[in-house]
């Protein structure tokens, strides 16, 4: 309250004075001049120069003093009798370790590239695949299931067409395996061996013929066979029929039973037994193999053995093994159907047959150089 009273009194006194100067012009005092007006106040003041301690000294000819040398730690030592120190070697990481009882470490082996791979199953026996016949349900349906969906007569006609076109077709083949001249010292000759068949996949008619002789003389041997052949396996045919010998005299007829086919490793085999119209029993076994030197150059070894169960004096045949023939022919197939060849053939009569030959003044073994051609169509 006291302060409020003082303020009211002061306002009452001041108000008349202000009223007295209202409308008067009041002279104003000029401000004093700034002594730093126009100066850049952001620049830093330059430091004051230090007094030169060499001021007034003549330094034009004076040499700059060298830095003081380091003190020699061997100053005063006698170094004449001391040995030069050996060059320092690499620091031994095992210096101070007791190595007397340690075994030398084995040389490190090369890292196994298969280390960590699971090789166990490969080392064990190969797994055995289960083998079992087809389940009975596989044979429980109708023989021709397609007849249930299509006209049975149409399906029967389609099956017959398939059999004729794919399995029942008849074909033929004629093979002249050997048609050659035989060069022998003083007795050149010739030989033929041919066969052909006509029929289907299972049943065929076979015709075989072979013979030989000397140029300018009568044919020594000539025979023809007519055989019915039936496939009994995918590789062999059973054959039965007749054989007739035109030469030598007297002529003979034979019944024939035989097997012809391809044994494992692709040896072609032709084996037959014969019973003549005189009751003579004999047999023949032939085998040959085609060794492909190239796709067209082929080496063919061949062997033939003839046997007889009894002696046939008039034909010069003894009992047992009659003779053996070994041949080697090299042919070149200009075409598969035409291949000329050259080779050698060695024949040897054995046993009683050889004795009969000697009695007739004949040789028992012969070596021929052969040249001929192999043709088929």
PDB file of C-alpha atoms in Angstrom, residues 61-281:
ATOM      1  CA  UNK A  61      81.592 -15.719 -44.085  1.00  0.00           C
ATOM      2  CA  UNK A  62      80.615 -17.930 -41.162  1.00  0.00           C
ATOM      3  CA  UNK A  63      80.225 -21.814 -41.898  1.00  0.00           C
ATOM      4  CA  UNK A  64      77.141 -23.441 -40.459  1.00  0.00           C
ATOM      5  CA  UNK A  65      78.098 -25.567 -37.492  1.00  0.00           C
ATOM      6  CA  UNK A  66      77.729 -29.457 -37.989  1.00  0.00           C
ATOM      7  CA  UNK A  67      75.519 -31.366 -35.562  1.00  0.00           C
ATOM      8  CA  UNK A  68      77.376 -32.781 -32.596  1.00  0.00           C
ATOM      9  CA  UNK A  69      78.603 -36.502 -33.120  1.00  0.00           C
ATOM     10  CA  UNK A  70      77.122 -39.310 -30.987  1.00  0.00           C
ATOM     11  CA  UNK A  71      79.329 -40.537 -28.210  1.00  0.00           C
ATOM     12  CA  UNK A  72      81.258 -43.862 -29.111  1.00  0.00           C
ATOM     13  CA  UNK A  73      80.209 -46.597 -26.572  1.00  0.00           C
ATOM     14  CA  UNK A  74      83.506 -48.481 -27.251  1.00  0.00           C
ATOM     15  CA  UNK A  75      85.728 -45.485 -26.841  1.00  0.00           C
ATOM     16  CA  UNK A  76      88.868 -46.653 -25.010  1.00  0.00           C
ATOM     17  CA  UNK A  77      88.295 -50.453 -25.626  1.00  0.00           C
ATOM     18  CA  UNK A  78      91.061 -52.679 -27.238  1.00  0.00           C
ATOM     19  CA  UNK A  79      89.330 -54.222 -30.395  1.00  0.00           C
ATOM     20  CA  UNK A  80      92.493 -55.796 -31.991  1.00  0.00           C
ATOM     21  CA  UNK A  81      92.169 -59.321 -30.445  1.00  0.00           C
ATOM     22  CA  UNK A  82      88.393 -59.667 -30.815  1.00  0.00           C
ATOM     23  CA  UNK A  83      86.952 -62.164 -33.423  1.00  0.00           C
ATOM     24  CA  UNK A  84      84.406 -60.814 -35.818  1.00  0.00           C
ATOM     25  CA  UNK A  85      80.942 -61.847 -34.834  1.00  0.00           C
ATOM     26  CA  UNK A  86      79.216 -64.614 -36.966  1.00  0.00           C
ATOM     27  CA  UNK A  87      76.253 -63.471 -38.983  1.00  0.00           C
ATOM     28  CA  UNK A  88      73.104 -63.870 -37.049  1.00  0.00           C
ATOM     29  CA  UNK A  89      71.043 -66.966 -38.105  1.00  0.00           C
ATOM     30  CA  UNK A  90      67.319 -67.427 -37.907  1.00  0.00           C
ATOM     31  CA  UNK A  91      66.002 -67.809 -34.454  1.00  0.00           C
ATOM     32  CA  UNK A  92      65.432 -71.488 -33.472  1.00  0.00           C
ATOM     33  CA  UNK A  93      61.803 -71.780 -32.260  1.00  0.00           C
ATOM     34  CA  UNK A  94      62.801 -74.914 -30.251  1.00  0.00           C
ATOM     35  CA  UNK A  95      65.867 -73.425 -28.559  1.00  0.00           C
ATOM     36  CA  UNK A  96      66.021 -74.719 -25.001  1.00  0.00           C
ATOM     37  CA  UNK A  97      63.538 -77.609 -25.588  1.00  0.00           C
ATOM     38  CA  UNK A  98      64.564 -81.202 -24.678  1.00  0.00           C
ATOM     39  CA  UNK A  99      64.347 -83.106 -28.064  1.00  0.00           C
ATOM     40  CA  UNK A 100      66.374 -86.233 -27.068  1.00  0.00           C
ATOM     41  CA  UNK A 101      63.425 -88.586 -26.457  1.00  0.00           C
ATOM     42  CA  UNK A 102      61.145 -87.309 -29.226  1.00  0.00           C
ATOM     43  CA  UNK A 103      60.513 -89.471 -32.353  1.00  0.00           C
ATOM     44  CA  UNK A 104      60.910 -87.798 -35.735  1.00  0.00           C
ATOM     45  CA  UNK A 105      57.605 -86.892 -37.250  1.00  0.00           C
ATOM     46  CA  UNK A 106      56.410 -88.939 -40.278  1.00  0.00           C
ATOM     47  CA  UNK A 107      56.374 -87.071 -43.578  1.00  0.00           C
ATOM     48  CA  UNK A 108      53.039 -85.542 -44.320  1.00  0.00           C
ATOM     49  CA  UNK A 109      50.984 -87.562 -46.825  1.00  0.00           C
ATOM     50  CA  UNK A 110      49.071 -85.801 -49.609  1.00  0.00           C
ATOM     51  CA  UNK A 111      45.597 -84.813 -48.677  1.00  0.00           C
ATOM     52  CA  UNK A 112      42.934 -87.383 -49.646  1.00  0.00           C
ATOM     53  CA  UNK A 113      40.601 -85.643 -52.167  1.00  0.00           C
ATOM     54  CA  UNK A 114      37.816 -87.981 -51.015  1.00  0.00           C
ATOM     55  CA  UNK A 115      38.430 -87.436 -47.328  1.00  0.00           C
ATOM     56  CA  UNK A 116      35.117 -87.135 -45.534  1.00  0.00           C
ATOM     57  CA  UNK A 117      33.083 -88.671 -48.375  1.00  0.00           C
ATOM     58  CA  UNK A 118      30.836 -91.593 -47.581  1.00  0.00           C
ATOM     59  CA  UNK A 119      32.358 -94.457 -49.657  1.00  0.00           C
ATOM     60  CA  UNK A 120      30.934 -97.312 -47.632  1.00  0.00           C
ATOM     61  CA  UNK A 121      28.054 -98.516 -49.882  1.00  0.00           C
ATOM     62  CA  UNK A 122      30.332 -98.771 -52.934  1.00  0.00           C
ATOM     63  CA  UNK A 123      32.725-101.133 -51.196  1.00  0.00           C
ATOM     64  CA  UNK A 124      29.958-103.595 -50.313  1.00  0.00           C
ATOM     65  CA  UNK A 125      28.314-106.213 -52.578  1.00  0.00           C
ATOM     66  CA  UNK A 126      26.167-104.982 -55.424  1.00  0.00           C
ATOM     67  CA  UNK A 127      22.481-104.913 -54.588  1.00  0.00           C
ATOM     68  CA  UNK A 128      20.542-107.883 -55.883  1.00  0.00           C
ATOM     69  CA  UNK A 129      17.495-106.942 -57.857  1.00  0.00           C
ATOM     70  CA  UNK A 130      14.427-109.025 -57.065  1.00  0.00           C
ATOM     71  CA  UNK A 131      13.424-111.529 -59.723  1.00  0.00           C
ATOM     72  CA  UNK A 132       9.950-112.930 -59.874  1.00  0.00           C
ATOM     73  CA  UNK A 133       7.562-114.163 -62.564  1.00  0.00           C
ATOM     74  CA  UNK A 134       4.713-111.908 -63.699  1.00  0.00           C
ATOM     75  CA  UNK A 135       1.844-111.814 -61.228  1.00  0.00           C
ATOM     76  CA  UNK A 136      -1.105-114.164 -61.938  1.00  0.00           C
ATOM     77  CA  UNK A 137      -3.341-111.164 -62.529  1.00  0.00           C
ATOM     78  CA  UNK A 138      -1.305-110.379 -65.662  1.00  0.00           C
ATOM     79  CA  UNK A 139      -2.748-113.520 -67.327  1.00  0.00           C
ATOM     80  CA  UNK A 140      -6.248-113.321 -65.956  1.00  0.00           C
ATOM     81  CA  UNK A 141      -7.696-111.081 -68.680  1.00  0.00           C
ATOM     82  CA  UNK A 142      -9.001-112.072 -72.121  1.00  0.00           C
ATOM     83  CA  UNK A 143      -6.473-113.143 -74.773  1.00  0.00           C
ATOM     84  CA  UNK A 144      -7.437-110.253 -77.044  1.00  0.00           C
ATOM     85  CA  UNK A 145      -8.543-107.438 -74.765  1.00  0.00           C
ATOM     86  CA  UNK A 146      -9.012-105.062 -77.705  1.00  0.00           C
ATOM     87  CA  UNK A 147     -11.981-107.189 -78.846  1.00  0.00           C
ATOM     88  CA  UNK A 148     -13.915-105.782 -75.878  1.00  0.00           C
ATOM     89  CA  UNK A 149     -13.658-102.256 -77.313  1.00  0.00           C
ATOM     90  CA  UNK A 150     -13.590-102.838 -81.095  1.00  0.00           C
ATOM     91  CA  UNK A 151     -15.303-105.160 -83.560  1.00  0.00           C
ATOM     92  CA  UNK A 152     -13.681-108.623 -83.040  1.00  0.00           C
ATOM     93  CA  UNK A 153     -13.723-109.301 -86.795  1.00  0.00           C
ATOM     94  CA  UNK A 154     -11.804-106.069 -87.467  1.00  0.00           C
ATOM     95  CA  UNK A 155      -9.250-106.928 -84.808  1.00  0.00           C
ATOM     96  CA  UNK A 156      -8.802-110.468 -86.194  1.00  0.00           C
ATOM     97  CA  UNK A 157      -8.125-109.014 -89.643  1.00  0.00           C
ATOM     98  CA  UNK A 158      -5.614-106.536 -88.159  1.00  0.00           C
ATOM     99  CA  UNK A 159      -3.763-109.314 -86.350  1.00  0.00           C
ATOM    100  CA  UNK A 160      -3.504-111.348 -89.524  1.00  0.00           C
ATOM    101  CA  UNK A 161      -2.128-108.333 -91.424  1.00  0.00           C
ATOM    102  CA  UNK A 162       0.451-107.843 -88.692  1.00  0.00           C
ATOM    103  CA  UNK A 163       1.501-111.494 -88.802  1.00  0.00           C
ATOM    104  CA  UNK A 164       1.908-111.473 -92.565  1.00  0.00           C
ATOM    105  CA  UNK A 165       3.752-108.148 -92.741  1.00  0.00           C
ATOM    106  CA  UNK A 166       5.951-108.511 -89.659  1.00  0.00           C
ATOM    107  CA  UNK A 167       6.292-112.186 -88.803  1.00  0.00           C
ATOM    108  CA  UNK A 168       4.989-114.360 -91.584  1.00  0.00           C
ATOM    109  CA  UNK A 169       6.717-112.861 -94.568  1.00  0.00           C
ATOM    110  CA  UNK A 170       8.668-115.198 -96.838  1.00  0.00           C
ATOM    111  CA  UNK A 171      12.174-114.307 -97.947  1.00  0.00           C
ATOM    112  CA  UNK A 172      15.116-115.910 -99.638  1.00  0.00           C
ATOM    113  CA  UNK A 173      18.869-115.709 -99.760  1.00  0.00           C
ATOM    114  CA  UNK A 174      21.554-117.208-101.971  1.00  0.00           C
ATOM    115  CA  UNK A 175      25.111-117.334-100.662  1.00  0.00           C
ATOM    116  CA  UNK A 176      28.117-118.458-102.691  1.00  0.00           C
ATOM    117  CA  UNK A 177      30.525-118.611 -99.786  1.00  0.00           C
ATOM    118  CA  UNK A 178      33.458-120.023-101.741  1.00  0.00           C
ATOM    119  CA  UNK A 179      34.004-119.920-105.470  1.00  0.00           C
ATOM    120  CA  UNK A 180      37.726-120.222-105.891  1.00  0.00           C
ATOM    121  CA  UNK A 181      40.730-121.461-107.805  1.00  0.00           C
ATOM    122  CA  UNK A 182      43.266-123.547-105.930  1.00  0.00           C
ATOM    123  CA  UNK A 183      46.911-123.179-106.823  1.00  0.00           C
ATOM    124  CA  UNK A 184      48.925-126.315-106.144  1.00  0.00           C
ATOM    125  CA  UNK A 185      52.259-127.574-107.385  1.00  0.00           C
ATOM    126  CA  UNK A 186      51.439-129.337-110.633  1.00  0.00           C
ATOM    127  CA  UNK A 187      47.732-129.828-109.809  1.00  0.00           C
ATOM    128  CA  UNK A 188      45.654-126.646-109.880  1.00  0.00           C
ATOM    129  CA  UNK A 189      41.979-127.049-109.224  1.00  0.00           C
ATOM    130  CA  UNK A 190      38.732-125.411-108.244  1.00  0.00           C
ATOM    131  CA  UNK A 191      36.140-125.564-105.471  1.00  0.00           C
ATOM    132  CA  UNK A 192      32.653-124.291-104.851  1.00  0.00           C
ATOM    133  CA  UNK A 193      30.552-124.127-101.674  1.00  0.00           C
ATOM    134  CA  UNK A 194      27.128-122.484-101.915  1.00  0.00           C
ATOM    135  CA  UNK A 195      23.813-122.553-100.138  1.00  0.00           C
ATOM    136  CA  UNK A 196      20.468-120.771-100.211  1.00  0.00           C
ATOM    137  CA  UNK A 197      17.168-120.759 -98.408  1.00  0.00           C
ATOM    138  CA  UNK A 198      13.582-119.730 -98.979  1.00  0.00           C
ATOM    139  CA  UNK A 199      10.884-119.381 -96.304  1.00  0.00           C
ATOM    140  CA  UNK A 200       9.751-117.507 -93.213  1.00  0.00           C
ATOM    141  CA  UNK A 201      11.212-116.888 -89.800  1.00  0.00           C
ATOM    142  CA  UNK A 202      10.496-120.383 -88.522  1.00  0.00           C
ATOM    143  CA  UNK A 203      10.416-122.778 -91.478  1.00  0.00           C
ATOM    144  CA  UNK A 204      12.699-122.680 -94.525  1.00  0.00           C
ATOM    145  CA  UNK A 205      13.784-124.769 -97.435  1.00  0.00           C
ATOM    146  CA  UNK A 206      17.574-125.004 -97.656  1.00  0.00           C
ATOM    147  CA  UNK A 207      19.582-126.010-100.708  1.00  0.00           C
ATOM    148  CA  UNK A 208      23.309-126.691-100.276  1.00  0.00           C
ATOM    149  CA  UNK A 209      25.921-127.766-102.769  1.00  0.00           C
ATOM    150  CA  UNK A 210      29.673-128.183-102.774  1.00  0.00           C
ATOM    151  CA  UNK A 211      32.324-129.881-104.859  1.00  0.00           C
ATOM    152  CA  UNK A 212      35.863-129.719-106.113  1.00  0.00           C
ATOM    153  CA  UNK A 213      38.113-130.976-108.886  1.00  0.00           C
ATOM    154  CA  UNK A 214      41.206-130.337-110.953  1.00  0.00           C
ATOM    155  CA  UNK A 215      41.287-128.274-114.109  1.00  0.00           C
ATOM    156  CA  UNK A 216      41.125-130.501-117.210  1.00  0.00           C
ATOM    157  CA  UNK A 217      39.855-133.513-115.297  1.00  0.00           C
ATOM    158  CA  UNK A 218      36.545-134.882-114.135  1.00  0.00           C
ATOM    159  CA  UNK A 219      34.990-133.406-111.023  1.00  0.00           C
ATOM    160  CA  UNK A 220      36.235-135.386-108.045  1.00  0.00           C
ATOM    161  CA  UNK A 221      33.437-134.618-105.599  1.00  0.00           C
ATOM    162  CA  UNK A 222      30.007-133.018-106.046  1.00  0.00           C
ATOM    163  CA  UNK A 223      26.955-133.131-103.826  1.00  0.00           C
ATOM    164  CA  UNK A 224      23.583-131.411-103.375  1.00  0.00           C
ATOM    165  CA  UNK A 225      21.397-131.284-100.276  1.00  0.00           C
ATOM    166  CA  UNK A 226      17.718-130.340 -99.950  1.00  0.00           C
ATOM    167  CA  UNK A 227      16.700-129.719 -96.331  1.00  0.00           C
ATOM    168  CA  UNK A 228      13.697-128.627 -94.363  1.00  0.00           C
ATOM    169  CA  UNK A 229      14.895-126.233 -91.659  1.00  0.00           C
ATOM    170  CA  UNK A 230      13.002-125.172 -88.544  1.00  0.00           C
ATOM    171  CA  UNK A 231      14.131-122.629 -85.994  1.00  0.00           C
ATOM    172  CA  UNK A 232      14.337-124.250 -82.555  1.00  0.00           C
ATOM    173  CA  UNK A 233      16.046-121.320 -80.819  1.00  0.00           C
ATOM    174  CA  UNK A 234      16.698-117.738 -81.872  1.00  0.00           C
ATOM    175  CA  UNK A 235      20.183-118.894 -82.930  1.00  0.00           C
ATOM    176  CA  UNK A 236      19.841-122.468 -84.235  1.00  0.00           C
ATOM    177  CA  UNK A 237      17.866-124.339 -86.868  1.00  0.00           C
ATOM    178  CA  UNK A 238      17.211-128.048 -86.927  1.00  0.00           C
ATOM    179  CA  UNK A 239      17.560-129.451 -90.456  1.00  0.00           C
ATOM    180  CA  UNK A 240      16.445-132.696 -92.056  1.00  0.00           C
ATOM    181  CA  UNK A 241      16.414-133.839 -95.689  1.00  0.00           C
ATOM    182  CA  UNK A 242      18.346-135.669 -98.345  1.00  0.00           C
ATOM    183  CA  UNK A 243      21.793-135.476 -99.919  1.00  0.00           C
ATOM    184  CA  UNK A 244      22.868-136.847-103.223  1.00  0.00           C
ATOM    185  CA  UNK A 245      26.480-137.385-104.274  1.00  0.00           C
ATOM    186  CA  UNK A 246      27.062-137.155-108.009  1.00  0.00           C
ATOM    187  CA  UNK A 247      30.767-137.725-107.479  1.00  0.00           C
ATOM    188  CA  UNK A 248      32.739-139.841-106.839  1.00  0.00           C
ATOM    189  CA  UNK A 249      31.451-143.013-108.354  1.00  0.00           C
ATOM    190  CA  UNK A 250      29.452-144.886-107.337  1.00  0.00           C
ATOM    191  CA  UNK A 251      26.778-142.299-106.632  1.00  0.00           C
ATOM    192  CA  UNK A 252      25.140-142.298-103.209  1.00  0.00           C
ATOM    193  CA  UNK A 253      21.998-140.946-101.640  1.00  0.00           C
ATOM    194  CA  UNK A 254      21.863-139.986 -97.931  1.00  0.00           C
ATOM    195  CA  UNK A 255      19.402-139.012 -95.271  1.00  0.00           C
ATOM    196  CA  UNK A 256      20.505-135.904 -93.416  1.00  0.00           C
ATOM    197  CA  UNK A 257      19.940-134.663 -89.843  1.00  0.00           C
ATOM    198  CA  UNK A 258      21.742-131.568 -88.699  1.00  0.00           C
ATOM    199  CA  UNK A 259      22.006-128.313 -86.788  1.00  0.00           C
ATOM    200  CA  UNK A 260      23.046-124.986 -88.201  1.00  0.00           C
ATOM    201  CA  UNK A 261      23.379-121.693 -86.388  1.00  0.00           C
ATOM    202  CA  UNK A 262      25.466-119.232 -84.503  1.00  0.00           C
ATOM    203  CA  UNK A 263      27.080-120.173 -81.205  1.00  0.00           C
ATOM    204  CA  UNK A 264      28.226-117.636 -78.589  1.00  0.00           C
ATOM    205  CA  UNK A 265      31.123-115.435 -79.711  1.00  0.00           C
ATOM    206  CA  UNK A 266      29.625-115.588 -83.241  1.00  0.00           C
ATOM    207  CA  UNK A 267      31.100-118.827 -84.550  1.00  0.00           C
ATOM    208  CA  UNK A 268      28.978-120.101 -87.429  1.00  0.00           C
ATOM    209  CA  UNK A 269      28.491-123.827 -87.086  1.00  0.00           C
ATOM    210  CA  UNK A 270      27.078-126.421 -89.499  1.00  0.00           C
ATOM    211  CA  UNK A 271      26.981-130.002 -88.189  1.00  0.00           C
ATOM    212  CA  UNK A 272      25.239-132.912 -89.907  1.00  0.00           C
ATOM    213  CA  UNK A 273      24.984-136.696 -89.770  1.00  0.00           C
ATOM    214  CA  UNK A 274      24.399-138.789 -92.909  1.00  0.00           C
ATOM    215  CA  UNK A 275      23.014-142.253 -93.549  1.00  0.00           C
ATOM    216  CA  UNK A 276      23.595-143.494 -97.093  1.00  0.00           C
ATOM    217  CA  UNK A 277      21.294-145.750 -99.089  1.00  0.00           C
ATOM    218  CA  UNK A 278      23.884-148.465 -98.406  1.00  0.00           C
ATOM    219  CA  UNK A 279      23.572-147.965 -94.673  1.00  0.00           C
ATOM    220  CA  UNK A 280      26.864-146.126 -94.270  1.00  0.00           C
ATOM    221  CA  UNK A 281      26.912-143.617 -91.452  1.00  0.00           C
TER     222      UNK A 281
END
